[in-house]
GROMACS .gro file of C-alpha atoms in nm:
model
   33
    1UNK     CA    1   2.275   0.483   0.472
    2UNK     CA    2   2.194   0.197   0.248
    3UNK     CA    3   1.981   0.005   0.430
    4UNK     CA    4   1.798   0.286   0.608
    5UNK     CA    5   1.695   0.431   0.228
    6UNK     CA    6   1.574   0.061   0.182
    7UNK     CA    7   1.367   0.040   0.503
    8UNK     CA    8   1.234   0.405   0.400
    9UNK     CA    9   1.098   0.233   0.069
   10UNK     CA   10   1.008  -0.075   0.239
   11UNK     CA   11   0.763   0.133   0.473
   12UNK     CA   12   0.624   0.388   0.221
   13UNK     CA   13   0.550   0.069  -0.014
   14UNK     CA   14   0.356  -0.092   0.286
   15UNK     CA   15   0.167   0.232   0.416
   16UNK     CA   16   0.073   0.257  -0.016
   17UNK     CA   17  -0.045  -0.130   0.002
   18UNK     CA   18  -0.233  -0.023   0.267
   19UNK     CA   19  -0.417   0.256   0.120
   20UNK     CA   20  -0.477   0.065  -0.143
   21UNK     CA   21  -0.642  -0.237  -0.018
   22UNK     CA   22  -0.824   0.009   0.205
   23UNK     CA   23  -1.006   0.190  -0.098
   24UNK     CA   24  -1.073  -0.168  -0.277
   25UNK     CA   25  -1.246  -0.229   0.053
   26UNK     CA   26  -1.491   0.088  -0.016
   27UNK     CA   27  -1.530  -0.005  -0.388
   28UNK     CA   28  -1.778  -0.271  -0.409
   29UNK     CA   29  -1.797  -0.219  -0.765
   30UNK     CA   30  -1.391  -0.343  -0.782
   31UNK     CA   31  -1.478  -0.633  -0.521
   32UNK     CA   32  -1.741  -0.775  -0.762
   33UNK     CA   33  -1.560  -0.721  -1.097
   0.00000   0.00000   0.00000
């Protein structure tokens, strides 16, 4: 149960990153700062 919570987290941190880098990628105001 351990290690599926941790895979859970694992995934939801990469799917955030994701997002993330994704809006940076529309915000050419945050690219050029």
């Amino acid at each position: 149960m351990n290690g599926y919570l941790a895979s859970l987290t694992l995934e939801a941190q990469k799917r955030i990153w994701r997002t993330f880098r994704y809006s940076l990628a529309l915000d050419p105001l945050v690219l050029q700062s």
